[in-house]
Coordinates of C-alpha atoms in Angstrom, one line a residue:
X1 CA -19.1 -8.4 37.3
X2 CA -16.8 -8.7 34.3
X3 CA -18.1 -12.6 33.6
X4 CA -22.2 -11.2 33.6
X5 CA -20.3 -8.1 31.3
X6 CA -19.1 -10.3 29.0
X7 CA -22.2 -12.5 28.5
X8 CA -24.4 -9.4 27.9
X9 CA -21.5 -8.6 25.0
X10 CA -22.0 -11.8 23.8
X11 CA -25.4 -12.0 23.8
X12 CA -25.7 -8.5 22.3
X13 CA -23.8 -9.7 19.8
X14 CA -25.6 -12.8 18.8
X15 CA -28.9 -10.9 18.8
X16 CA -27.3 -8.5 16.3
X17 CA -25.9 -11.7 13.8
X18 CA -29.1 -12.9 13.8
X19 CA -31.3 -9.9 13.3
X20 CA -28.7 -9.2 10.4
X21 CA -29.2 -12.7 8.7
X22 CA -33.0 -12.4 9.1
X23 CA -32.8 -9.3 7.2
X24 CA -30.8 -10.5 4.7
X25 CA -33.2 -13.2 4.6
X26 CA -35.9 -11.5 4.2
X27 CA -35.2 -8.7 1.7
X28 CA -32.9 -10.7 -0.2
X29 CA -33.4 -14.2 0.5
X30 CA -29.8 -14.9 1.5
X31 CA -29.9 -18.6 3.1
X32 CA -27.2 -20.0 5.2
X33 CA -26.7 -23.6 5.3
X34 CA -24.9 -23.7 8.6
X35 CA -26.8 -26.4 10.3
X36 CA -26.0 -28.6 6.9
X37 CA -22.6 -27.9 7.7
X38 CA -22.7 -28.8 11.3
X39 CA -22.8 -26.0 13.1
X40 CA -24.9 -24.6 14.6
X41 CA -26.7 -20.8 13.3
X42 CA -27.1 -19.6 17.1
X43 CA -23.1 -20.5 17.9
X44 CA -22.4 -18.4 14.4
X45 CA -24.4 -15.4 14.7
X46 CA -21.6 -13.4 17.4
X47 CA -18.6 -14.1 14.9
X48 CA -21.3 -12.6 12.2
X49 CA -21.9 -9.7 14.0
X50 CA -18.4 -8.8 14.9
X51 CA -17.9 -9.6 10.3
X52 CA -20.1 -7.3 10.1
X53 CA -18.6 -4.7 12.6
X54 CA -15.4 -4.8 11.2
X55 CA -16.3 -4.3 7.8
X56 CA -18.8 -1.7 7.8
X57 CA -16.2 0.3 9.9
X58 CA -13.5 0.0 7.5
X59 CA -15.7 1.0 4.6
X60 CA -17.4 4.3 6.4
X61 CA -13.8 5.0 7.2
X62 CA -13.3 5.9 3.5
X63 CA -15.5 9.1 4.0
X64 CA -15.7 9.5 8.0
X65 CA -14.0 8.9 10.8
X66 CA -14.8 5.1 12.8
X67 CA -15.5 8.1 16.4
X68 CA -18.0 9.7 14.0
X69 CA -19.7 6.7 12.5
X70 CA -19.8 4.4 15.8
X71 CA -23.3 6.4 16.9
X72 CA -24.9 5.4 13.4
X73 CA -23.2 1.7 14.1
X74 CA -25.2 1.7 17.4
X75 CA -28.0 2.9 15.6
X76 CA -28.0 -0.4 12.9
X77 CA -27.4 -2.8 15.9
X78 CA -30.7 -1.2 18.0
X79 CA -32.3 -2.3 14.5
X80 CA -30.9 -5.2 14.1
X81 CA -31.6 -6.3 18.1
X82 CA -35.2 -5.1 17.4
X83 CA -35.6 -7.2 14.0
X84 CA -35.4 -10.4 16.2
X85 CA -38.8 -10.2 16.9
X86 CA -39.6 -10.8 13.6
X87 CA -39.0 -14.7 14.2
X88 CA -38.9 -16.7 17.4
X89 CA -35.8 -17.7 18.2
X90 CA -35.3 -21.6 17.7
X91 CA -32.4 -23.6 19.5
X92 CA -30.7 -26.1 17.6
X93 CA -30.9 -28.6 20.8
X94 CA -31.8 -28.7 24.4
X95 CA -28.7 -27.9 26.1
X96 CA -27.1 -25.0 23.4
X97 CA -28.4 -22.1 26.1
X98 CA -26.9 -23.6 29.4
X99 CA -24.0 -25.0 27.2
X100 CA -23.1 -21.3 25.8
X101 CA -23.3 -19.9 29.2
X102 CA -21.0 -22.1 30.6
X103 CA -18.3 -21.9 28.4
X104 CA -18.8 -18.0 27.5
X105 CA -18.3 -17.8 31.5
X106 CA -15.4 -19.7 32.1
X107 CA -13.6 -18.5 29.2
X108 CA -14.6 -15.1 30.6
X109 CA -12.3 -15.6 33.5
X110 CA -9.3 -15.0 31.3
X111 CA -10.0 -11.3 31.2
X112 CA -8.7 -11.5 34.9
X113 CA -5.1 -10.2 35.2
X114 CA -5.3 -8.9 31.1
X115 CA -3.2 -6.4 30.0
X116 CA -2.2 -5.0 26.7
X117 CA 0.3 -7.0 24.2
X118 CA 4.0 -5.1 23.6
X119 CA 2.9 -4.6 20.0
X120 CA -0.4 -2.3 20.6
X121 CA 2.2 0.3 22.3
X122 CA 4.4 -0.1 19.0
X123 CA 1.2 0.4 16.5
X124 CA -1.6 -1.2 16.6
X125 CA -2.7 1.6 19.4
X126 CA -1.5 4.3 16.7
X127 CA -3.5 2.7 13.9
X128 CA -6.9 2.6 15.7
X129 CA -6.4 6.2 16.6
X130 CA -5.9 7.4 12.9
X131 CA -8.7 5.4 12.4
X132 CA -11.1 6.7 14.8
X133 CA -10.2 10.2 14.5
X134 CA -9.4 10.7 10.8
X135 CA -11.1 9.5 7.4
X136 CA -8.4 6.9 5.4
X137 CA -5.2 8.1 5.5
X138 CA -3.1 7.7 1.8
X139 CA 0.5 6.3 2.9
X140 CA 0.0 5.4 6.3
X141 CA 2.8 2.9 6.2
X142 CA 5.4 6.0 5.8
X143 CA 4.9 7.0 9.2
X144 CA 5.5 3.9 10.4
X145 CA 6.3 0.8 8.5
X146 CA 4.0 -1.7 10.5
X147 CA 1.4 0.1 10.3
X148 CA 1.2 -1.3 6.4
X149 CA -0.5 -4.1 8.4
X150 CA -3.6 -2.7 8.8
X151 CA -5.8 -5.9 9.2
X152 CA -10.0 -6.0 9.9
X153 CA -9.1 -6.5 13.6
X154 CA -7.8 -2.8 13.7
X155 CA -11.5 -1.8 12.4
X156 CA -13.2 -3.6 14.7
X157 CA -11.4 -2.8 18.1
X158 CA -11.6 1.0 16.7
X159 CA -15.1 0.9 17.4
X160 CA -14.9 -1.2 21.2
X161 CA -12.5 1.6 22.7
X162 CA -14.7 3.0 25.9
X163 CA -12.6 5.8 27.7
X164 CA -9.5 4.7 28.9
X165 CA -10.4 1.2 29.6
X166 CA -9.4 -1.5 26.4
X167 CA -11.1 -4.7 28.5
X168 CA -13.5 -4.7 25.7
X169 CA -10.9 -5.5 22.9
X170 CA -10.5 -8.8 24.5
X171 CA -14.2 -9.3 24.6
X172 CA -13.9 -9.5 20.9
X173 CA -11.2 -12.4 20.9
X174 CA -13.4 -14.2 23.3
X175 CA -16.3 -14.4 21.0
X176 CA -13.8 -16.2 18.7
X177 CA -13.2 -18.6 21.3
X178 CA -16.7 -19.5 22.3
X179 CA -17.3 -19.9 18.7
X180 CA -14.3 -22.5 18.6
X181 CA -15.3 -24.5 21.4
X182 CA -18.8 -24.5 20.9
X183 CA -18.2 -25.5 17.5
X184 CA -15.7 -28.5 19.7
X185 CA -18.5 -29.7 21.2
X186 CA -21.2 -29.3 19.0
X187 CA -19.2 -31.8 16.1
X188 CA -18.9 -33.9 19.4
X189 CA -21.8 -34.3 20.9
X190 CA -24.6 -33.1 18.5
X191 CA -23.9 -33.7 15.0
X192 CA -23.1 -36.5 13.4
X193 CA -20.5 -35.5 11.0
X194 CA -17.9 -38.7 11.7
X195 CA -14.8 -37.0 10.3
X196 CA -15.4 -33.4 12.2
X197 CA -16.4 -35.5 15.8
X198 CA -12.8 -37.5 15.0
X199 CA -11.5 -34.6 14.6
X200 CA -12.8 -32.3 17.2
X201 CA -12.5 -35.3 19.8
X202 CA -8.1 -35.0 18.4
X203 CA -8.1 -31.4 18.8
X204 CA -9.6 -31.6 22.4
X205 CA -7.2 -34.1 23.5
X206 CA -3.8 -31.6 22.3
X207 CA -5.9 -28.8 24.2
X208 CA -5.7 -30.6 27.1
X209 CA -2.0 -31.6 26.6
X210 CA -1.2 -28.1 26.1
X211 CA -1.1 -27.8 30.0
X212 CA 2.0 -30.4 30.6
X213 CA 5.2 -31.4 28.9
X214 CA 9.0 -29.7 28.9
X215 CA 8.9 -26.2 31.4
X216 CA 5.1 -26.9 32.5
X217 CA 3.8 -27.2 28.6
X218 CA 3.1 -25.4 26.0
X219 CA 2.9 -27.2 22.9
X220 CA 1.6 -24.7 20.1
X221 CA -2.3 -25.1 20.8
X222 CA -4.6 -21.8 19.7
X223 CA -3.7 -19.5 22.7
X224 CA -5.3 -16.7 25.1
X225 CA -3.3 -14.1 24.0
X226 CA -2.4 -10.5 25.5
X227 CA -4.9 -7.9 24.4
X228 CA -4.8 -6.9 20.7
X229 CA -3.4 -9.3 18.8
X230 CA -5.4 -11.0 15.7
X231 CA -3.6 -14.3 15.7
X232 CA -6.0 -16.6 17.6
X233 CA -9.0 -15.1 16.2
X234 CA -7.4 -15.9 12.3
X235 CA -6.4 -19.2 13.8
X236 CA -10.3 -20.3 14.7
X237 CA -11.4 -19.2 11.5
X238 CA -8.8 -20.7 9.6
X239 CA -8.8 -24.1 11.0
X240 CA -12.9 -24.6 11.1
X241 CA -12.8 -23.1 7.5
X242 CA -10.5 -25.8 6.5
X243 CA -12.3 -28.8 8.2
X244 CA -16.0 -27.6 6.9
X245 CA -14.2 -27.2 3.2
X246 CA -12.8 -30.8 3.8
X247 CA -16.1 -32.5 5.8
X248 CA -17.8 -32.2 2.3
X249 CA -14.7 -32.7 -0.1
X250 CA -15.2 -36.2 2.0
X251 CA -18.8 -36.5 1.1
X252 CA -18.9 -35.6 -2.3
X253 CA -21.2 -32.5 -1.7
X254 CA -21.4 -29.6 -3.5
X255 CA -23.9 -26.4 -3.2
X256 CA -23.4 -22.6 -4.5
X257 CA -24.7 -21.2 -1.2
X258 CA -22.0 -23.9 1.1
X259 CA -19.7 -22.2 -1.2
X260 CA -20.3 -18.5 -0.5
X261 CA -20.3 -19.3 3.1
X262 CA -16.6 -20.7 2.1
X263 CA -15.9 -17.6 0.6
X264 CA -16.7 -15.0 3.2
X265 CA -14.8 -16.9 6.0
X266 CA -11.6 -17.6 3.3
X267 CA -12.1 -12.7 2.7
X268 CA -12.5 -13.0 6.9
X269 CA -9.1 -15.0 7.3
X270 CA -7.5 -13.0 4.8
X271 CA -8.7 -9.6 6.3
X272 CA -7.4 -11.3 9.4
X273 CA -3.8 -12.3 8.3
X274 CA -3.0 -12.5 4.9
X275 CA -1.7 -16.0 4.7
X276 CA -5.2 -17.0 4.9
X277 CA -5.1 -17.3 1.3
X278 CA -3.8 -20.6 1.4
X279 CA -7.7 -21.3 2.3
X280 CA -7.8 -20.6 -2.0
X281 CA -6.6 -24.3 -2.1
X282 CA -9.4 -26.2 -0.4
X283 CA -11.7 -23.4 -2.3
X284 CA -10.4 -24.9 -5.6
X285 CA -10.9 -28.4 -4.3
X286 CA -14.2 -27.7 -3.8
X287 CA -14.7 -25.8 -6.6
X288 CA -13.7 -28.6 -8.9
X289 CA -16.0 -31.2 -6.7
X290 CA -18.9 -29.4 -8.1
X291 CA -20.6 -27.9 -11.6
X292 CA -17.5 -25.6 -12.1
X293 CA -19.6 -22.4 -13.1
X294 CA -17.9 -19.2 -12.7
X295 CA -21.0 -17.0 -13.8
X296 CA -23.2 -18.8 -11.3
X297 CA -20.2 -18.2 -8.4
X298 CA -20.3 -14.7 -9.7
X299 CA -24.2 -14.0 -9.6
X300 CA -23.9 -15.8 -5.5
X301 CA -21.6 -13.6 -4.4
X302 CA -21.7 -9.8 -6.0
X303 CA -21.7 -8.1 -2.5
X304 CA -18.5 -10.0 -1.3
X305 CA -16.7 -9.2 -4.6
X306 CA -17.8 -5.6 -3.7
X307 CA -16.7 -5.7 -0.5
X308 CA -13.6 -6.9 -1.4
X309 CA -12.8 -4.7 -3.7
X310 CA -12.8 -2.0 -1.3
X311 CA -10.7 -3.9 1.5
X312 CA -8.4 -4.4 -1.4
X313 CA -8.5 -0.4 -2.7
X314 CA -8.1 0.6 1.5
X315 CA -4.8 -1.5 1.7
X316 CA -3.6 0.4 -1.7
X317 CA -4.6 3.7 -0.5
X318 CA -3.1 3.0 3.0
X319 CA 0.3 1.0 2.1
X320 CA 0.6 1.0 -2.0
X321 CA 0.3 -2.6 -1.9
X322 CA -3.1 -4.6 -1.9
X323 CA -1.7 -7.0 -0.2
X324 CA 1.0 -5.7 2.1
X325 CA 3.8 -6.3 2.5
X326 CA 3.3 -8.9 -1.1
X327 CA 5.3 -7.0 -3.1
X328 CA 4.0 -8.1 -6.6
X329 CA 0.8 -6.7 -5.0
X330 CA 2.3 -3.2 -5.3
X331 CA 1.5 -0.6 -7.5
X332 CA 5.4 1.1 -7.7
X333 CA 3.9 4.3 -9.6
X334 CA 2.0 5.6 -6.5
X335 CA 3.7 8.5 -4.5
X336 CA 2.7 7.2 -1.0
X337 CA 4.5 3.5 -2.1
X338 CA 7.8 2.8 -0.6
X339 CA 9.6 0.1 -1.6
X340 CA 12.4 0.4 0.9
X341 CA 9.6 0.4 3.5
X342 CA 8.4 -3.0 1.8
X343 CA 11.8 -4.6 1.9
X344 CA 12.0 -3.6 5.7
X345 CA 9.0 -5.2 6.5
X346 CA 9.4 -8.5 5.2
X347 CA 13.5 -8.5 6.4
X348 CA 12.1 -7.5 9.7
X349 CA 9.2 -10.6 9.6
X350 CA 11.9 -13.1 8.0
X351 CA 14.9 -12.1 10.3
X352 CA 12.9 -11.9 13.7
X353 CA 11.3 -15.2 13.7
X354 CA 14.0 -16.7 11.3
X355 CA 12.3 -17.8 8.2
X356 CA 13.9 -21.3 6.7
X357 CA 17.4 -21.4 5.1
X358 CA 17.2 -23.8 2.6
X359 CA 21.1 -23.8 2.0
X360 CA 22.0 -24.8 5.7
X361 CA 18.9 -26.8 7.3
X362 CA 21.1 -28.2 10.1
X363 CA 22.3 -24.5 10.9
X364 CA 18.8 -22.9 10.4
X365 CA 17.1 -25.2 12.3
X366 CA 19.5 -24.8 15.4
X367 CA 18.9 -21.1 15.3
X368 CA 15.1 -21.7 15.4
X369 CA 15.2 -23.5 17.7
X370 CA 17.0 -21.5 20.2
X371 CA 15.0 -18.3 19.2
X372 CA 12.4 -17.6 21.9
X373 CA 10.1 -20.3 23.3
X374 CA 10.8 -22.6 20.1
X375 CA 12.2 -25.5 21.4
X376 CA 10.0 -25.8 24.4
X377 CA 7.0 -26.2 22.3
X378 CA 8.3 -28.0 19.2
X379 CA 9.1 -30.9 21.7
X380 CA 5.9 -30.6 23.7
X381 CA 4.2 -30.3 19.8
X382 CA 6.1 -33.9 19.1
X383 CA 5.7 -35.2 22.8
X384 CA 1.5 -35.0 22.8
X385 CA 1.6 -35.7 19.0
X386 CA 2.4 -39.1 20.2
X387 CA 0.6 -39.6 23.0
X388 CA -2.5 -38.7 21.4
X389 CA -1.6 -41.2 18.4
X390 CA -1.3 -44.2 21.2
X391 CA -4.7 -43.0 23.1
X392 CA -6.1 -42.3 19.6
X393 CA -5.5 -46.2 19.0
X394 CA -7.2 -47.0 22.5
X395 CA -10.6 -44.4 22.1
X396 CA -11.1 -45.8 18.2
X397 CA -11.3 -48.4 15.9
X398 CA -10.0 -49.1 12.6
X399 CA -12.7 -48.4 10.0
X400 CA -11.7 -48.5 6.3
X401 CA -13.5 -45.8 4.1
X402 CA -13.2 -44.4 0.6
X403 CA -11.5 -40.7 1.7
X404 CA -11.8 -38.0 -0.6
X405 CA -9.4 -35.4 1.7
X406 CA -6.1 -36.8 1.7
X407 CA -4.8 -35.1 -1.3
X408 CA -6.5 -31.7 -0.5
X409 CA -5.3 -32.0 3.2
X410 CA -2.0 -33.0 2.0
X411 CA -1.2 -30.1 -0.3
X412 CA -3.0 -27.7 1.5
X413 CA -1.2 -28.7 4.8
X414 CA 2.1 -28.7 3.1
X415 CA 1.5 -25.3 1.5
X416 CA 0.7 -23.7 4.3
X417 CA 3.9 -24.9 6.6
X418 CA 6.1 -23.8 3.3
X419 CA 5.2 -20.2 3.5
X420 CA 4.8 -20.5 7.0
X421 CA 8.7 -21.3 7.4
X422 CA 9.6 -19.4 4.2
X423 CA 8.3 -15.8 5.8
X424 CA 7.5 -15.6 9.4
X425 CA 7.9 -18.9 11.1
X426 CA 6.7 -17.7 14.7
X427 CA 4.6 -19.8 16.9
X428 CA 1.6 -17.6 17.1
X429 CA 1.3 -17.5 13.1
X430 CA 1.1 -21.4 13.3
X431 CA -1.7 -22.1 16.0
X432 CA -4.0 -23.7 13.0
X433 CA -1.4 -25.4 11.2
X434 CA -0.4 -27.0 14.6
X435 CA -3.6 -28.5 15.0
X436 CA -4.6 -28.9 11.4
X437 CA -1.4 -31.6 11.8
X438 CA -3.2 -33.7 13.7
X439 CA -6.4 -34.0 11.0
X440 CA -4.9 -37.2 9.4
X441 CA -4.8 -39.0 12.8
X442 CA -8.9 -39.1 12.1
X443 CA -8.6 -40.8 9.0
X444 CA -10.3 -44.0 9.2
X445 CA -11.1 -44.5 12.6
X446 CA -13.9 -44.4 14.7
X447 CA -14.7 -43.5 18.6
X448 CA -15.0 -46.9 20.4
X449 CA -19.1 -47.5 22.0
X450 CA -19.4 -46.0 25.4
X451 CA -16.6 -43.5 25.5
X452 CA -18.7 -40.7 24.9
X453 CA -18.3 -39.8 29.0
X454 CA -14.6 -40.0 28.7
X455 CA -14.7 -37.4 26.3
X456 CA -16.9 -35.3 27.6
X457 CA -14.3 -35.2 30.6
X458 CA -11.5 -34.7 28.7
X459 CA -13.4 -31.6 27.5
X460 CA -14.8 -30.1 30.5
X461 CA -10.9 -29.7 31.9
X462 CA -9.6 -29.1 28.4
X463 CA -11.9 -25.6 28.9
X464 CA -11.6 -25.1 32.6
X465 CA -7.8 -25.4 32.0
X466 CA -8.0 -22.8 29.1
X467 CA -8.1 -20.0 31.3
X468 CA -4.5 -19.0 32.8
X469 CA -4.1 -20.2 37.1
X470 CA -3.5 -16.4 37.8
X471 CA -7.0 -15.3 35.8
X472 CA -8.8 -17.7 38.4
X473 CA -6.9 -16.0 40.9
X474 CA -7.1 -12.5 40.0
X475 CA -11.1 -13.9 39.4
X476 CA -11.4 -15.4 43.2
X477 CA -10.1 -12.2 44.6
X478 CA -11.8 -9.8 42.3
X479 CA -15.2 -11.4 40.6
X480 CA -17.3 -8.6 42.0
X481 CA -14.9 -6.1 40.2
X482 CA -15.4 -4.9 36.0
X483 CA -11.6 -5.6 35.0
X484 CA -10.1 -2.6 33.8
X485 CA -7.1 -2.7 31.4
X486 CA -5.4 0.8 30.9
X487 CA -2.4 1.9 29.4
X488 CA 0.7 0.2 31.1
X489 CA 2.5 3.9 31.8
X490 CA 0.9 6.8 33.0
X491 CA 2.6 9.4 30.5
X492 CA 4.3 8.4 27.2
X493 CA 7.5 10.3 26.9
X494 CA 8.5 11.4 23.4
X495 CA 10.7 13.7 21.5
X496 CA 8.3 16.5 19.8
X497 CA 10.1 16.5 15.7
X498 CA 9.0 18.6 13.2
X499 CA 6.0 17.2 12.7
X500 CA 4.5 14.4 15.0
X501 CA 6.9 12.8 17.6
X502 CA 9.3 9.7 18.2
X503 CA 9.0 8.0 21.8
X504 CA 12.0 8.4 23.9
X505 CA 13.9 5.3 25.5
X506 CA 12.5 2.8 23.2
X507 CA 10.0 2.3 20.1
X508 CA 6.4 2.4 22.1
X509 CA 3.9 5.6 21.3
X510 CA 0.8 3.9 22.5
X511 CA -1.8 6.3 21.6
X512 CA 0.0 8.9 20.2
X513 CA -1.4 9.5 17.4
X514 CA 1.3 11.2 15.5
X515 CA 4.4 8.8 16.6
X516 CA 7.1 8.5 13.3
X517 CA 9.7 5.2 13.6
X518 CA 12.0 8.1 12.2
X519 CA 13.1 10.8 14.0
X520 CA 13.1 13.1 11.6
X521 CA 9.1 13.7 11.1
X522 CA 7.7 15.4 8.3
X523 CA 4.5 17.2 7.6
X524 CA 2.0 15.7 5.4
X525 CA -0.2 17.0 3.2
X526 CA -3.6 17.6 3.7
X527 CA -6.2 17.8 0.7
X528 CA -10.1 17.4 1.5
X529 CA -9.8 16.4 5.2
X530 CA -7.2 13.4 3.8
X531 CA -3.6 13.5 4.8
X532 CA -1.0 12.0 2.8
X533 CA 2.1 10.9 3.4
X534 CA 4.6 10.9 0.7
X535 CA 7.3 8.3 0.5
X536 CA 10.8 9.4 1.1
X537 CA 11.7 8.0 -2.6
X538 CA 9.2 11.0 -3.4
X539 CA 9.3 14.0 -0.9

């Protein structure tokens, strides 16, 4: 039941991407160049819709609550749905309908045995509750510091909460992942982009050896992760971002409408995670590969400097910082700001997954190493690094080509492992830069003649292995079932403070809406149907 669920959420959500392009195609004449860019339209429409979700959520949220607004949000999907039949649907080639089936089913499977990651207790749970029930709140950060972190993935799972069961909320990070793989396969076996099937054909290969090595594997591949967490999701956007940005730094190409397409998924990453502005390097690459006019850039893309704009003025409104916690982002004269909040966060992100010590390497890099699951995957990371480099030489020939992406790959690659290590060098911020390392292994090769069935293999058990064993088993004995995932305690215990409460006998509120790291608690202030929450610096 849950794998025909899913496929009618997928499907629902392809149907409202593509009803939303064809109206922006036809009232504006908005083109999107996908196909040129080798992928396919049909495989982007879901990853459009939940875009579009997200954003329209977060910018009614300024005047209504997300639970007030989701009825009008069903109301613009039903329209959207119905404006399909404006245009027959076309499919880009024969096999795209059985092939999206397949994979949306298998990777289905993973919902199976789900359950909600440590970190929605602590306040991503709490966020999407002030967000469905209350219009933006000014200083959200000051009842809890993490809540500063308020990224476009709290938006859209506001809106996919039904009852008591949060199942859906990994629906949305499997749209992500049929995205990725179908994108996998389609730079494979249907386009004939060289450098993205070299690449692709790479990436599918350190899937599949992210199921052996040290402790039964693990080797820093783009993960399933525990329900509501945004870090695979900014992981498939970031890393097919960079290798569409780099597919036509290679070939010399240049168009104002490829570039738009650039920017929305660069505002997407960085709504996503904030290191995704890294992805301004390959933009400036590309950038500088073509006619170099700002006013024409400007004219392509009003509505996303508009819409960014907003997502920038909701982060000030909610944290004091437009780019939390960035601290030269921060606007210090604002009552709701809190720089001692700001310092905690970022000693917090640099102590817990310990951030690079440039003064002692040897000592540093020891204590990385021994911090959580780092040292099984780093060696698993170097292990199928070189096995894929020896089978790499096996599946391809030499091929000697005039590259274009080796000094954009190189500083982009190199920028983003320096501020990965310099602020929060954990294992699940890295899934992209982990594969992105393997990019340069495509460089001037080619796939051998006739190996086109190996790969095909190698990618049929790279995605059946995706899944986790116990999903297939929780699936076997349970297929006829709808999975539900529920709250992992039946009553939250807390300490009732002044104003709001503090959980008892650890940090997790869950959906308590009114849960204070403190325990102290304070009353906010309420004017127009807006609370705000003063700073301590300025109570």
């Amino acid at each position: 039941m849950t794998v025909v669920v899913f496929n009618l959420f997928y499907l629902i959500h392809l149907l409202v991407g593509r009803g939303l392009i064809l109206f922006l195609n036809n009232n504006i004449k908005y083109s999107l160049e996908l196909n040129d860019l080798k992928i396919s339209k049909l495989t982007s429409y879901p990853v459009i819709a939940i875009f579009f979700v997200g954003n329209l959520s977060f910018i009614a949220n300024f005047f209504i609550p997300v639970e007030v607004f989701i009825p009008y949000l069903f109301g613009i999907a039903i329209f959207l749905i119905l404006y399909n039949f404006k245009e027959k649907i076309k499919i880009q080639y024969s096999l795209q309908p059985i092939i999206t089936i397949i994979i949306s089913s298998i990777l289905s499977i993973s919902t199976f045995g789900m359950r909600l990651h440590y970190d929605m207790g602590l306040y991503h749970l709490v966020n999407q509750t002030w967000i469905r029930e209350n219009k933006i709140v000014f200083g959200l950060q000051n009842l809890h510091n993490r809540l500063g972190f308020s990224s476009i993935q709290e938006y859209i799972s506001s809106v996919y909460w039904y009852e008591d069961n949060y199942v859906f909320l990994h629906f949305i990070n499997l749209v992500f992942f049929v995205f990725f793989f179908l994108y996998l396969y389609e730079t494979i076996f249907v386009y004939d982009s060289n450098f993205l099937k070299n690449s692709s054909i790479i990436i599918v290969l350190y899937c599949l050896m992210d199921n052996f090595g040290v402790n039964g594997g693990g080797n820093g591949f783009v993960a399933i992760q525990t329900i509501g967490k945004p870090d695979s999701n900014f992981a498939v956007i970031y890393f097919i971002t960079s290798l569409l940005i780099l597919n036509e730094l290679k070939n010399k190409k240049f168009s104002y409408s490829k570039l738009s397409i650039f920017l929305y998924l660069t505002f997407f990453a960085i709504q996503l995670r904030i290191s995704g502005v890294i992805l301004f390097v390959l933009i400036i690459f590309y950038f500088l590969n073509g006619n170099k006019n700002i006013v024409n850039i400007i004219k392509t893309n009003k509505l996303l400097l508009v819409i960014s704009s907003l997502w920038l003025s909701k982060n000030i409104i909610t944290s004091g910082c437009a780019l939390f916690p960035v601290k030269y982002t921060c606007f210090t004269s604002l009552s709701w700001y809190s720089e001692e909040l700001v310092d905690l966060s970022v000693a917090q992100s640099k102590g817990f997954y310990r951030s690079i010590d440039f003064n002692n390497l040897q000592n540093w890099l020891s204590t990385w190493l021994n911090t959580g699951f780092n040292r099984q995957i780093t060696y698993n990371f170097f292990i199928s690094f070189i096995i894929i480099f020896l089978l790499w030489q096996f599946f391809s020939i030499k091929k000697i080509r005039n590259q274009n992406v080796n000094s954009p790959l190189f500083i982009f690659l190199t920028l983003g492992i320096l501020l990965w290590l310099t602020n929060s060098p954990g294992l699940r911020f890295a899934y992209a830069l982990y594969m992105l390392c393997f990019i340069p292994l495509s460089l001037n090769r080619d796939i051998k003649n006739g190996m086109k069935f190996f790969i095909f293999i190698f990618f049929s058990i790279s995605i059946l292995l995706f899944p986790r064993l116990y999903s297939y088993q929780y699936f076997i004995n349970n297929y006829s079932e709808f999975t539900n995932v529920n709250l992992p305690v039946e009553e939250v215990k807390v300490n009732q403070l002044n104003w709001g409460v503090s959980p008892i006998g650890g940090n997790q509120c869950w959906n308590y809406k009114k849960c204070s790291s403190s325990n102290k608690g304070y009353e906010p202030l309420i004017k127009y149907n807006y609370y705000f929450f003063y700073s301590l610096e300025n109570r």
